[in-house]
PDB file of C-alpha atoms in Angstrom:
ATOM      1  CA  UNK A   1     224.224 106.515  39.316  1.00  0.00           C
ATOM      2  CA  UNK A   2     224.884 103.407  37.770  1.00  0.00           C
ATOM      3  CA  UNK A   3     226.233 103.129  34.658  1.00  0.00           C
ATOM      4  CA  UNK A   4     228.457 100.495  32.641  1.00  0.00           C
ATOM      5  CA  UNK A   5     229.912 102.248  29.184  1.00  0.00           C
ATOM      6  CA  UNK A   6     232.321 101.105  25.717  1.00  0.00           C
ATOM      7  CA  UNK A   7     235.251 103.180  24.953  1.00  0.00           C
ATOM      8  CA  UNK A   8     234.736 102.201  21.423  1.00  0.00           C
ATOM      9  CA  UNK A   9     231.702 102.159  19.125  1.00  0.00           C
ATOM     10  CA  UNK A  10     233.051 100.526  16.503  1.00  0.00           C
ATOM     11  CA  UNK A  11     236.272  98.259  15.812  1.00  0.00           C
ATOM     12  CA  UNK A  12     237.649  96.629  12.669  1.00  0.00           C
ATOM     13  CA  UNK A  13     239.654  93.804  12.753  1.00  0.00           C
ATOM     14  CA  UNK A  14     241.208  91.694  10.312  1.00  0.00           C
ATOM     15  CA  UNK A  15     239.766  87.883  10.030  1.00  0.00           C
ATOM     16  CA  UNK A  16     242.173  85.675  11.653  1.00  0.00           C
ATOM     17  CA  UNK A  17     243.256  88.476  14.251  1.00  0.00           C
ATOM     18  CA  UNK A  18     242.747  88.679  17.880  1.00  0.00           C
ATOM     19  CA  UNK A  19     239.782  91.525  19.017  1.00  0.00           C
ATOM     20  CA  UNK A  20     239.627  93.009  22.182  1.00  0.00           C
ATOM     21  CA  UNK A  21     236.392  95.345  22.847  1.00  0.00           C
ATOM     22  CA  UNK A  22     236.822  97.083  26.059  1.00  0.00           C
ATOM     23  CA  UNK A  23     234.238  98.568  28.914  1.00  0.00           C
ATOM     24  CA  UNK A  24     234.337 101.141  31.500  1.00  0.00           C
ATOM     25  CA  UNK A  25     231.926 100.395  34.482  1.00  0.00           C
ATOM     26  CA  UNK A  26     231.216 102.838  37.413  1.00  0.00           C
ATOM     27  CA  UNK A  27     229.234 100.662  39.852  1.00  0.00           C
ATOM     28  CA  UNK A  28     231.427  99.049  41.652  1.00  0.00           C
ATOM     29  CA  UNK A  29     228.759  96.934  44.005  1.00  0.00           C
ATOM     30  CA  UNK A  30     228.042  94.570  40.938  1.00  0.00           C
ATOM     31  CA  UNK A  31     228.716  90.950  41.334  1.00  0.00           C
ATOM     32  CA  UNK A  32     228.625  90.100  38.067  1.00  0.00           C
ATOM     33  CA  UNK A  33     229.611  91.571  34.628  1.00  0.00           C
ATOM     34  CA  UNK A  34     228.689  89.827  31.772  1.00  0.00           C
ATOM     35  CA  UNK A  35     229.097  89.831  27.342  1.00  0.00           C
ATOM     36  CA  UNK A  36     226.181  89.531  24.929  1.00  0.00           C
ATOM     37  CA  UNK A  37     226.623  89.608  21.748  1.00  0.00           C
ATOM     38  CA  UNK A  38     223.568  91.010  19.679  1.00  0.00           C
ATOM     39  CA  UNK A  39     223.488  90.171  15.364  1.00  0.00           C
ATOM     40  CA  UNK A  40     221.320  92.453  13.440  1.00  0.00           C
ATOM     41  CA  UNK A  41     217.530  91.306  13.878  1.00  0.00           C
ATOM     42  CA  UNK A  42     218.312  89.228  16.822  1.00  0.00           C
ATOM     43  CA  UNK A  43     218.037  89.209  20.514  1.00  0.00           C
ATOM     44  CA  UNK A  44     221.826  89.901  22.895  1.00  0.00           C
ATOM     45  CA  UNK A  45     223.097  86.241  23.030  1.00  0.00           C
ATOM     46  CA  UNK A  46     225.240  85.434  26.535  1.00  0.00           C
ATOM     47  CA  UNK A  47     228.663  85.132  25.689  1.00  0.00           C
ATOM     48  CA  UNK A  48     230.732  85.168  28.950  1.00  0.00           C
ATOM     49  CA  UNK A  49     230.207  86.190  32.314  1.00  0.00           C
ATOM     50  CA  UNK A  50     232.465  86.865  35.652  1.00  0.00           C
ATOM     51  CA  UNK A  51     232.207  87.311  39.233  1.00  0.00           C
ATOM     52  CA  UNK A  52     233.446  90.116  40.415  1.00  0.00           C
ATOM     53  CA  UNK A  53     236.363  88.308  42.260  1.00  0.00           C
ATOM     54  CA  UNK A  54     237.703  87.193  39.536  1.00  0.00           C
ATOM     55  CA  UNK A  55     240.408  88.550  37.302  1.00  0.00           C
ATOM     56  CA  UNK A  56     240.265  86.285  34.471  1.00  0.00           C
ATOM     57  CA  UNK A  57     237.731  83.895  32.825  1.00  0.00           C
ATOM     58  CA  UNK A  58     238.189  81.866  29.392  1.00  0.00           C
ATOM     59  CA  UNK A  59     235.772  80.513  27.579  1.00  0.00           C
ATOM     60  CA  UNK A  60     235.759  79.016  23.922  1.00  0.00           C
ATOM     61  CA  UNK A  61     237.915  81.244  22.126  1.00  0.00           C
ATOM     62  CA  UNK A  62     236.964  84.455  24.463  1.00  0.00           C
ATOM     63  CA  UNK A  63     238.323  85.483  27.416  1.00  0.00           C
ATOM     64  CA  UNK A  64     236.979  88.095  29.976  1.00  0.00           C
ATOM     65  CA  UNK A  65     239.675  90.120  32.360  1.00  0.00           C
ATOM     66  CA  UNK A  66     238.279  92.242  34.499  1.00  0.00           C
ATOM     67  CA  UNK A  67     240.602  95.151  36.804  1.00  0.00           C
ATOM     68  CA  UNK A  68     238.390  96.213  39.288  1.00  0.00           C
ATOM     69  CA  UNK A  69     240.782  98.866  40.572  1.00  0.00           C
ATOM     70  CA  UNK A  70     240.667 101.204  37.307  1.00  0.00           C
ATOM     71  CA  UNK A  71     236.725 100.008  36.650  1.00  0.00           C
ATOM     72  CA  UNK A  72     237.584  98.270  33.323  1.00  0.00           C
ATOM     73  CA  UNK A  73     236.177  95.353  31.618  1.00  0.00           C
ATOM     74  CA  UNK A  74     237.699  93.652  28.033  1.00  0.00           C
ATOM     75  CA  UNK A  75     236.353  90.754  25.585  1.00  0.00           C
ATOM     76  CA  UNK A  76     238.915  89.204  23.935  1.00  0.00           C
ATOM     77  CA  UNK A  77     237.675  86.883  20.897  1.00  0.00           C
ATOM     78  CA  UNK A  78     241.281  84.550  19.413  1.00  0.00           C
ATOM     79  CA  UNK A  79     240.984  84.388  15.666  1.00  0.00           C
ATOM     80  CA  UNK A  80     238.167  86.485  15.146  1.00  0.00           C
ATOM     81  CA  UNK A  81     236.177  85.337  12.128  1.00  0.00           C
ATOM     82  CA  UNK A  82     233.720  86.478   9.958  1.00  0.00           C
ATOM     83  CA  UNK A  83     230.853  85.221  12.052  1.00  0.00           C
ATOM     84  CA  UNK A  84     231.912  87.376  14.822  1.00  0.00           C
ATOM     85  CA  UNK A  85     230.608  90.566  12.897  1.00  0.00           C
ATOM     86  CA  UNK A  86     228.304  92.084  15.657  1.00  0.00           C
ATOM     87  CA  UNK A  87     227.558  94.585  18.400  1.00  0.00           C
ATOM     88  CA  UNK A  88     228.721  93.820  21.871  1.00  0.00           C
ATOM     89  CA  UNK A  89     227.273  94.784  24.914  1.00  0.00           C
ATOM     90  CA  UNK A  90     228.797  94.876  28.391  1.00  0.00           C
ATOM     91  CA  UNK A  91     226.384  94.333  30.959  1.00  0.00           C
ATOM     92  CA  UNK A  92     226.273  94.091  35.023  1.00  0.00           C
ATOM     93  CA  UNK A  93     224.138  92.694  37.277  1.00  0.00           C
ATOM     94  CA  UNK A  94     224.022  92.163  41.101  1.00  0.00           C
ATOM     95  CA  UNK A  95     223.290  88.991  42.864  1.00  0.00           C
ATOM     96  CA  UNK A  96     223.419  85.596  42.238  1.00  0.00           C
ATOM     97  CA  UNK A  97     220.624  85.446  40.132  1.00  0.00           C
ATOM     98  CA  UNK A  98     220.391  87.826  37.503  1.00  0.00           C
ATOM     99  CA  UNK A  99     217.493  90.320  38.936  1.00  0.00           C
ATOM    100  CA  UNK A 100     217.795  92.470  36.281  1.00  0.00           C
ATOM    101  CA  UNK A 101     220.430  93.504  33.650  1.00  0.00           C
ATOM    102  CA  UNK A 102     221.862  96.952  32.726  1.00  0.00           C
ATOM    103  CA  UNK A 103     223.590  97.190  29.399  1.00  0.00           C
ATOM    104  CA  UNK A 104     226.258  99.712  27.943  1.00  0.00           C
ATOM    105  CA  UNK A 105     225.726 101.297  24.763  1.00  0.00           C
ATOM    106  CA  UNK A 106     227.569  98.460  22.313  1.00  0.00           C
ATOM    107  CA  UNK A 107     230.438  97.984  20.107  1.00  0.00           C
ATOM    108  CA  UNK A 108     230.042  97.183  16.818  1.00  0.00           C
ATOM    109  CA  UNK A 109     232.496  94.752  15.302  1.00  0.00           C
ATOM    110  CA  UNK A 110     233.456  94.543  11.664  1.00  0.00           C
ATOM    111  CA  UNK A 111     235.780  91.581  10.507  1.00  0.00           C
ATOM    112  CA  UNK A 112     237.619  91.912   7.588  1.00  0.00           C
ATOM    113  CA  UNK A 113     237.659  89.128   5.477  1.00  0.00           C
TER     114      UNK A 113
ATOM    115  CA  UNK B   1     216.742  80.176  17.938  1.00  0.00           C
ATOM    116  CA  UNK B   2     217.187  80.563  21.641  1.00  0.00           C
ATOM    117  CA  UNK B   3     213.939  78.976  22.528  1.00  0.00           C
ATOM    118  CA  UNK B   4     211.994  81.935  23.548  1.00  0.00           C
ATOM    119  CA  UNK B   5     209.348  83.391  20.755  1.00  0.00           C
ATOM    120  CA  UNK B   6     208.147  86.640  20.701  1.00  0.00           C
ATOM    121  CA  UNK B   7     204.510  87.634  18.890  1.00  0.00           C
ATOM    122  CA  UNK B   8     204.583  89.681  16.610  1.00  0.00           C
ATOM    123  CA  UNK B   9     207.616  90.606  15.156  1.00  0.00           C
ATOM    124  CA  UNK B  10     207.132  93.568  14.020  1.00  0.00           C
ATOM    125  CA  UNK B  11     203.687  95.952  14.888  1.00  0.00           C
ATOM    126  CA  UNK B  12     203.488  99.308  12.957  1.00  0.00           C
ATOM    127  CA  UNK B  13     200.666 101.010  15.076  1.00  0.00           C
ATOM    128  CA  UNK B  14     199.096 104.575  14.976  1.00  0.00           C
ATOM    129  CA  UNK B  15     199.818 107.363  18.083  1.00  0.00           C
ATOM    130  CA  UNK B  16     196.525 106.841  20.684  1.00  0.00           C
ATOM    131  CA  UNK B  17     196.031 103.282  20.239  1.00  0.00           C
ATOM    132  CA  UNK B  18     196.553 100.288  22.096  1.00  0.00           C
ATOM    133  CA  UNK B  19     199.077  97.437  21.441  1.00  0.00           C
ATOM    134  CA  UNK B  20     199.660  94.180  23.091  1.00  0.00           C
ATOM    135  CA  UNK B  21     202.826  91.903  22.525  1.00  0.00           C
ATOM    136  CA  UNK B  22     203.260  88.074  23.472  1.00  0.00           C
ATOM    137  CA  UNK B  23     206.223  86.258  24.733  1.00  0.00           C
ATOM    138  CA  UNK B  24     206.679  82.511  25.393  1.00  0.00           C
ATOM    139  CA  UNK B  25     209.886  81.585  27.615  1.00  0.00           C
ATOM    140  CA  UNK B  26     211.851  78.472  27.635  1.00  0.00           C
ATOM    141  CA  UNK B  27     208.885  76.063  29.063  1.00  0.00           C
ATOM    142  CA  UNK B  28     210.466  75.717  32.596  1.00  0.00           C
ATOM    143  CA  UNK B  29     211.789  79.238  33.302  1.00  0.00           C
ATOM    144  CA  UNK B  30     210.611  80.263  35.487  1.00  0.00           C
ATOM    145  CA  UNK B  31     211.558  83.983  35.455  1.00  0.00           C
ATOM    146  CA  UNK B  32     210.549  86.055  32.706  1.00  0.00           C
ATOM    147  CA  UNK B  33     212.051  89.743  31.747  1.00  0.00           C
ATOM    148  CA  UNK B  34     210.810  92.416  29.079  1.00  0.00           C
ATOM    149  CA  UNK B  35     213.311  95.104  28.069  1.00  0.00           C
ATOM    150  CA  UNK B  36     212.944  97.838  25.341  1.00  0.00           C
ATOM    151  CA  UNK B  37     215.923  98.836  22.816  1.00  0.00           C
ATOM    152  CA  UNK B  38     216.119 101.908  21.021  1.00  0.00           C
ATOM    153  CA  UNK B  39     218.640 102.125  18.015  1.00  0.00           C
ATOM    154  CA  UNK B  40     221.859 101.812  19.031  1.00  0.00           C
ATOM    155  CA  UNK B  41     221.905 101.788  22.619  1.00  0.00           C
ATOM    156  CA  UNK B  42     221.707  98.568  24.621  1.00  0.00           C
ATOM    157  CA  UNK B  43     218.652  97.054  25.766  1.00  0.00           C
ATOM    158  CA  UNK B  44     216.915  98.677  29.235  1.00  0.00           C
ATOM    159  CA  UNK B  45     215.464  96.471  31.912  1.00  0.00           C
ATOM    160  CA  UNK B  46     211.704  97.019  32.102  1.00  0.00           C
ATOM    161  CA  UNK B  47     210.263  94.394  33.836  1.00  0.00           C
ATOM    162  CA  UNK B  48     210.597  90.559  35.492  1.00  0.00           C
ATOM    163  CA  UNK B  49     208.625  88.304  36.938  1.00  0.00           C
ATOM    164  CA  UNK B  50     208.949  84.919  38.737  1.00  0.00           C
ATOM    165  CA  UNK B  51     206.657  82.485  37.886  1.00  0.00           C
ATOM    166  CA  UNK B  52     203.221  84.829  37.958  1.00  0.00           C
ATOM    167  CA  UNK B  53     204.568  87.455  40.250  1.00  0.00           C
ATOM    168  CA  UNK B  54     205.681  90.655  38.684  1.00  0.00           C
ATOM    169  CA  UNK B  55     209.277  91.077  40.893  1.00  0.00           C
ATOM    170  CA  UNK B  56     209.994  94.470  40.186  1.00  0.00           C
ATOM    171  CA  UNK B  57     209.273  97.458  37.630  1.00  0.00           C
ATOM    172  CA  UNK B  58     211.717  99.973  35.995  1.00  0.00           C
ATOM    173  CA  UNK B  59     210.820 103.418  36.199  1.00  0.00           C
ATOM    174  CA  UNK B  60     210.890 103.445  32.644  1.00  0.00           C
ATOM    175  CA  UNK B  61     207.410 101.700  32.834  1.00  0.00           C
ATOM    176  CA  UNK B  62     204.999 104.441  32.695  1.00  0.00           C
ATOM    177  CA  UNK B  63     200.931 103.958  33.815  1.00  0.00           C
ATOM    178  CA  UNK B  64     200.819 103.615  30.491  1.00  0.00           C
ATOM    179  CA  UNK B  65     202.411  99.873  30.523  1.00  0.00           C
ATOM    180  CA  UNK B  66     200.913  96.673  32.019  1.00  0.00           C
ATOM    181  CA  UNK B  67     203.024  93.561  31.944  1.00  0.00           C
ATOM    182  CA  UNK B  68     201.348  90.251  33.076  1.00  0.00           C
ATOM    183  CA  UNK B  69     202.092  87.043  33.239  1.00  0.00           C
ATOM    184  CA  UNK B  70     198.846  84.908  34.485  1.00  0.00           C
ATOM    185  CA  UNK B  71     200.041  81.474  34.728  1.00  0.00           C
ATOM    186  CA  UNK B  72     203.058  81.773  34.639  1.00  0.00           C
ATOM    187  CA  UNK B  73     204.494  81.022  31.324  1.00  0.00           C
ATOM    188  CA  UNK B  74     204.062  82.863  28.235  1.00  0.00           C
ATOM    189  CA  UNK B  75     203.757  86.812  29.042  1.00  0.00           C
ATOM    190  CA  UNK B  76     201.993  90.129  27.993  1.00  0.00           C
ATOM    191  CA  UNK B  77     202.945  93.392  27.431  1.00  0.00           C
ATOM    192  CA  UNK B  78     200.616  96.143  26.685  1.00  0.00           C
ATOM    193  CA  UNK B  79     201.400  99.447  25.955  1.00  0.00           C
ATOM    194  CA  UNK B  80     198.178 101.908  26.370  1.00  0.00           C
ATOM    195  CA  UNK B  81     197.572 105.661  24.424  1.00  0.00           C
ATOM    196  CA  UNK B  82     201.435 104.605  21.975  1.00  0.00           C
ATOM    197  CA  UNK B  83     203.270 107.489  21.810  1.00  0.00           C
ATOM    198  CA  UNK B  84     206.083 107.567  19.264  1.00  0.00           C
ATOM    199  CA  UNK B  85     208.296 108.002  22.014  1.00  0.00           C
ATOM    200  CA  UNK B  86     207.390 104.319  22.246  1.00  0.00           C
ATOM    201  CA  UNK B  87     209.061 103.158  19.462  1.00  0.00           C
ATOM    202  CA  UNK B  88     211.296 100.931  19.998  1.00  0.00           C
ATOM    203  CA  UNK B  89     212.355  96.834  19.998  1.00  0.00           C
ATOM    204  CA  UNK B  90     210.555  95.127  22.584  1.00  0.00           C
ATOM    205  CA  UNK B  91     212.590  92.134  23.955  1.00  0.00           C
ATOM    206  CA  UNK B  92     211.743  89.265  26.407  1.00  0.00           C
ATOM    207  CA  UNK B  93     214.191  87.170  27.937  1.00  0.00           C
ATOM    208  CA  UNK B  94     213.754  84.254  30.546  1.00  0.00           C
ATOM    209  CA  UNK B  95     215.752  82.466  33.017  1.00  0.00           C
ATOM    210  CA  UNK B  96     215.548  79.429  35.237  1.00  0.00           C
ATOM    211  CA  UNK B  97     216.412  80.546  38.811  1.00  0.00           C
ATOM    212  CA  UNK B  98     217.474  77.630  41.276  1.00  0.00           C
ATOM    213  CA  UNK B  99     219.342  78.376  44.471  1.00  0.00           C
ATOM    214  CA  UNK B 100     222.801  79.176  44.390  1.00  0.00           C
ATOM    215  CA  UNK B 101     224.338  79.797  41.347  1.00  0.00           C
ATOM    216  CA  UNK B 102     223.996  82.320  37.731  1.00  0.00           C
ATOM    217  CA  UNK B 103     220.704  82.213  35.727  1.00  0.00           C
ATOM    218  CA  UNK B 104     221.823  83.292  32.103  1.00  0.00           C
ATOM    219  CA  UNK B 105     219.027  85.043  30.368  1.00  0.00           C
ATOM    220  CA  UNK B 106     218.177  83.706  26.928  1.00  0.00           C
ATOM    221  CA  UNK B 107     216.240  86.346  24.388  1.00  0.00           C
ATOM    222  CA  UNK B 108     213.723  86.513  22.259  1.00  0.00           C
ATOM    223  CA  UNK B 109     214.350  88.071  18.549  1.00  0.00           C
ATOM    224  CA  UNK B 110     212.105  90.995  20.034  1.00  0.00           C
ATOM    225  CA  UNK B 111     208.789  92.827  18.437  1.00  0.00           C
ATOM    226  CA  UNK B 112     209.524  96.032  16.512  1.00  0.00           C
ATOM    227  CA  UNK B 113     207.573  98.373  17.205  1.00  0.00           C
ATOM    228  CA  UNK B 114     206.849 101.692  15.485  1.00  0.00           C
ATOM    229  CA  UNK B 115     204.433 104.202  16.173  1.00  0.00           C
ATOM    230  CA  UNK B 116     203.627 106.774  13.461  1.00  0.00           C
TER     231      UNK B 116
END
């Protein structure tokens, strides 16, 4: 069935160091794949998306690669700072318009100050 | 504050009775989506509509559930006979939907809800 999953539930990372959070996704008929970023007592926040034919998309200080041939899916956040402490979700979606959204399980994200 | 508002934030209810939840969107979304988060997993689909039509339904949405959304703006979600299997964070998200193109979903800070 369809299923997009973290390797990690939680990483620690020293403020001022680079992060990567990495996903595992088994559906390959998504056209999208897509980062949310969820603080505690808040709704998932968009962070980043890509189409599936792309490799590579930056953003401000995040970048998304995505390797469709081993199913894999990173967030890389530059510089990661304090206010960057939260759980990230991988997500997927089909279609150009965002039907519906299915969510891995999250990665929480501690920065060390 | 992402624009969307969610009412009320946080509903402590008894098992058997009935609840009801509000959302209000982004004033021209048009699409509207409820999804339900347990602690520490990510958040499962549930719901969506477009403008008053209800678009599709998870099977996660028992008999028990009614989601509405009359004129299409703000939307309802009632939850009939709570079971504490029910408990759970109740989010709404919406989305403007044009042709062509990606509709990111903005959320609401979601209704808690626990069933005792």
């Amino acid at each position: 069935g369809e299923s997009v999953g973290l390797h990690l539930p939680t990483l620690s990372v020293q403020e001022g160091d680079n992060s990567i959070i990495n996903c595992a996704y088994s559906n390959s008929a998504s056209d999208y794949f897509i980062w949310y970023k969820q603080e505690s007592g808040k709704g998932p926040q968009f962070i980043i998306d890509i189409r599936s034919n792309m490799d590579k998309r930056q953003g401000q200080r995040v970048t998304v690669l995505l390797n469709k041939t081993v199913k894999h899916l990173s967030l890389q956040i530059a510089a990661t700072q304090p206010g960057d402490s939260a759980v990230y979700f991988c997500a997927e979606t089909r279609g150009t318009s965002y039907d519906k959204v299915i969510f891995g399980p999250g990665t929480s994200l501690s920065v060390i100050p | 504050d992402t624009g969307v508002s969610q009412d009320p934030r946080h509903k402590i209810t008894k098992r058997g009775q009935n609840v009801t939840f509000r959302c209000d969107p982004i004033s021209e979304h048009n699409r509207l989506y409820w999804y339900r988060q347990t602690l520490g997993q990510g958040p499962e689909f549930l719901t969506y509509f477009q403008n008053e039509a209800q678009l599709e339904k998870s099977r996660l949405l028992s008999d028990r559930f009614s989601a509405e959304r009359p004129k299409g703006s703000f939307s309802t979600l009632e939850i009939q006979r709570t079971e504490q299997g029910d408990s759970a964070m109740y989010l709404c998200a919406s989305s403007l939907a044009l042709a062509g193109g990606t509709y990111e979903q903005y959320f609401g800070p979601g209704t808690r809800l626990t069933v005792t």
